[in-house]
Amino acid sequence: MIVFPAIDLKGGQVVRLAEGDMDRATVYGDDPAHQAMLFAEAGSQYLHVVDLDGAFAGEARNRDAVEGILKAFPGHVQLGGGIRSAVAVDGWFDLGVSRVVIGTAALKNPDFVKDMARAYPGGIVVAVDARDGMVATEGWADVSDVSITDMARRFEDAGVASLLFTDVGRDGLLKGCNIEATVDLARATRLPVIASGGVKGVDDIAMLKVHEADGIEGVITGRALYDGRLDLGAAIRIAQG
């Protein structure tokens, strides 16, 4: 199981939001590349980066910061946030991103995701962001009438690498990961699932590890790391088992 430390970008700074609310941002630093290097030094080979401004704008807004991260981090970088066109996908892969996360466009234009999955085998992750079991889009500002399971199943045979499931109501709040909903989704689809939202400590990592065989590929953690509640090295050791 993979631990993805998260770097969320807003105005070039490293931040964490509460429940995806841009007005509830906590700034943790103004040097994203340095933060990426710290995660690498702690033993991480994977990184999850989100262009928060891009998620709302529908196009890249923190490109310079992402480029800096890519130069500083020697491992695999997974990137999401406002990636809604083939030109955008091509551009990020050309820069050196390992995987691209597509959310809003996956709901509104599934054929686009399927085309990208064929063009970049193993490189596309579909974000399934949920409020009360329904898919949220546009930087989580809107909630659709599509269930997370229905959304996931649309892409089972599309060649996407994984599903990224976030319980928006827990994100950035340290309430604990929604283990039950994450595992239910993993069991309901043939695609691997990455857990996200609310991780507060090593117990979340350990509980997800128990369900690795159900299809849990990894877990994303942010605020718990920045607040010192979770030691990244310890989390990685548990995840690798």
XYZ file of C-alpha atoms in Angstrom:
241
model
C 0.000 0.000 0.000
C 1.277 3.447 -0.936
C 1.324 6.506 1.321
C 0.939 9.728 -0.679
C 1.889 12.841 1.322
C -0.145 15.731 -0.061
C 0.917 19.163 -1.208
C -2.098 21.357 -1.921
C -1.291 24.596 -3.748
C -3.113 27.896 -3.402
C -1.472 31.055 -4.682
C 1.868 29.252 -4.830
C 1.701 28.340 -1.137
C 1.354 24.984 0.610
C -2.073 24.930 2.265
C -4.722 22.608 3.640
C -8.424 23.302 3.318
C -11.244 22.270 5.636
C -13.929 20.351 3.713
C -12.636 21.787 0.438
C -13.542 25.345 1.423
C -11.087 27.857 -0.084
C -12.030 30.366 2.627
C -10.904 27.905 5.314
C -7.287 27.497 4.236
C -4.375 27.011 6.607
C -1.001 28.004 5.148
C 1.843 25.624 5.973
C 4.605 27.127 3.856
C 5.551 29.202 0.850
C 8.128 26.818 -0.674
C 6.360 23.777 -2.176
C 9.587 22.417 -3.682
C 11.247 22.419 -0.252
C 8.242 20.622 1.222
C 8.483 17.986 -1.508
C 12.165 17.513 -0.682
C 11.334 17.044 3.020
C 8.839 14.322 2.164
C 11.461 12.603 0.009
C 13.972 12.761 2.860
C 11.394 11.129 5.130
C 11.285 8.159 2.770
C 8.433 8.945 0.415
C 8.674 7.793 -3.177
C 5.230 9.139 -4.051
C 3.602 12.546 -3.821
C 0.059 13.801 -4.354
C -0.150 17.400 -5.568
C -3.330 19.446 -6.069
C -3.631 22.772 -7.847
C -6.542 24.082 -5.766
C -6.858 27.320 -7.728
C -6.890 25.244 -10.899
C -9.691 23.031 -9.576
C -11.969 26.065 -9.369
C -10.688 27.798 -12.506
C -10.697 24.696 -14.700
C -7.111 25.291 -15.821
C -3.630 25.377 -14.306
C -2.984 28.179 -11.826
C 0.101 26.934 -9.948
C 2.261 25.702 -12.805
C 5.493 27.270 -11.533
C 5.045 25.632 -8.128
C 4.364 22.248 -9.732
C 7.474 22.587 -11.904
C 9.508 23.324 -8.789
C 8.121 20.237 -7.067
C 8.915 18.045 -10.064
C 12.511 19.248 -10.063
C 12.936 18.734 -6.312
C 11.158 15.407 -5.839
C 12.951 12.291 -7.155
C 9.919 9.992 -6.992
C 6.498 9.764 -8.600
C 4.222 12.813 -8.621
C 0.461 12.410 -8.958
C -1.258 15.671 -9.918
C -4.855 16.873 -9.890
C -6.800 20.109 -10.025
C -8.631 21.546 -13.029
C -7.242 19.108 -15.592
C -10.054 19.012 -18.132
C -8.514 18.907 -21.619
C -6.196 16.697 -23.650
C -3.787 19.617 -24.022
C -3.564 19.933 -20.236
C -3.026 16.194 -19.765
C -0.343 16.100 -22.462
C 1.391 19.120 -20.977
C 1.657 17.664 -17.475
C 2.968 14.323 -18.694
C 5.512 16.140 -20.846
C 6.696 17.979 -17.722
C 7.276 14.715 -15.864
C 4.121 14.032 -13.855
C 3.658 10.286 -13.304
C -0.128 10.227 -13.006
C -2.892 12.746 -13.686
C -6.028 12.887 -11.550
C -9.270 13.804 -13.324
C -12.425 14.573 -11.350
C -14.963 17.041 -12.711
C -14.266 16.082 -16.324
C -14.706 12.401 -15.452
C -18.311 13.050 -14.506
C -19.128 15.514 -17.267
C -17.122 13.997 -20.119
C -16.334 10.318 -19.445
C -15.256 9.726 -23.064
C -12.449 12.243 -22.537
C -11.156 10.218 -19.588
C -11.352 6.990 -21.558
C -9.423 8.572 -24.432
C -6.717 9.773 -22.029
C -6.535 6.352 -20.366
C -5.883 4.774 -23.741
C -3.256 7.393 -24.568
C -1.515 7.043 -21.191
C -1.909 3.456 -19.927
C -1.679 3.362 -16.138
C -1.396 7.133 -16.002
C -4.953 8.317 -15.348
C -6.621 8.344 -11.927
C -10.331 9.129 -11.613
C -11.244 11.216 -8.579
C -14.497 10.164 -6.953
C -15.170 12.945 -4.457
C -18.251 12.459 -2.332
C -20.636 14.401 -0.165
C -23.117 12.036 1.514
C -22.411 9.342 -1.069
C -22.949 11.555 -4.130
C -20.235 12.812 -6.481
C -19.017 16.384 -5.883
C -17.422 18.429 -8.684
C -15.992 21.878 -9.533
C -13.548 21.880 -6.651
C -16.269 20.210 -4.534
C -18.472 23.288 -4.875
C -21.263 21.358 -6.646
C -22.893 18.040 -5.779
C -24.297 15.845 -8.553
C -27.085 13.263 -8.505
C -24.635 10.457 -9.397
C -23.629 7.965 -6.709
C -19.954 7.196 -6.171
C -20.478 3.534 -7.070
C -22.197 4.368 -10.361
C -19.409 6.828 -11.166
C -16.710 4.259 -10.416
C -18.273 1.525 -12.485
C -18.320 3.734 -15.582
C -14.550 3.416 -15.763
C -13.960 -0.223 -14.836
C -13.048 -1.249 -18.372
C -11.556 2.078 -19.458
C -7.938 1.373 -18.540
C -7.678 3.913 -15.728
C -5.066 3.179 -13.073
C -7.085 3.805 -9.912
C -9.955 5.576 -8.234
C -9.198 8.321 -5.742
C -11.998 8.437 -3.165
C -12.339 11.468 -0.903
C -15.001 11.954 1.740
C -15.262 15.741 1.404
C -16.988 16.076 4.755
C -13.872 14.789 6.502
C -11.155 16.357 4.408
C -8.743 18.476 6.404
C -10.654 17.961 9.658
C -8.650 15.103 11.238
C -11.866 13.168 11.912
C -10.372 9.893 10.748
C -10.578 8.340 7.311
C -13.975 6.977 6.248
C -12.717 3.396 6.198
C -16.142 1.812 5.710
C -17.107 3.879 2.658
C -13.648 3.472 1.123
C -13.645 -0.302 1.525
C -17.245 -0.556 0.289
C -16.236 1.272 -2.887
C -13.177 -0.940 -3.360
C -15.328 -4.050 -3.022
C -17.961 -2.667 -5.409
C -15.528 -2.095 -8.277
C -12.648 -3.945 -9.893
C -10.463 -0.830 -9.801
C -7.895 -0.154 -7.051
C -8.931 2.621 -4.655
C -6.828 5.333 -3.031
C -8.264 6.615 0.254
C -8.310 10.305 1.094
C -9.890 12.707 3.543
C -9.636 12.939 7.311
C -6.564 10.805 8.044
C -5.556 11.660 11.620
C -2.883 9.136 12.592
C -1.265 5.727 12.229
C -4.496 3.920 13.160
C -6.050 5.034 9.864
C -3.058 3.690 7.952
C -3.163 0.389 9.829
C -6.919 -0.089 9.293
C -6.610 0.590 5.580
C -3.683 -1.831 5.386
C -5.955 -4.575 6.769
C -8.183 -4.076 3.716
C -5.410 -3.938 1.127
C -6.641 -7.229 -0.351
C -10.062 -5.645 -0.897
C -8.434 -3.279 -3.382
C -6.999 -0.432 -1.290
C -3.990 0.772 -3.272
C -2.956 3.702 -1.130
C -3.830 6.587 1.142
C -3.346 10.351 0.872
C -2.524 12.320 3.995
C -1.935 16.016 4.499
C -2.938 17.904 7.627
C -1.955 15.068 9.976
C 1.587 15.289 8.607
C 1.780 19.069 8.760
C 0.369 19.173 12.296
C 2.815 16.527 13.507
C 0.100 13.988 14.333
C 1.424 11.443 11.855
C 5.046 10.503 11.272
C 5.536 9.890 7.552
C 8.266 7.301 8.034
C 6.110 5.315 10.440
C 3.133 5.532 8.082
C 5.205 4.225 5.191
C 6.515 1.316 7.275
C 2.989 0.304 8.264
C 1.735 0.632 4.687
C 4.562 -1.491 3.317
C 3.843 -4.056 6.036
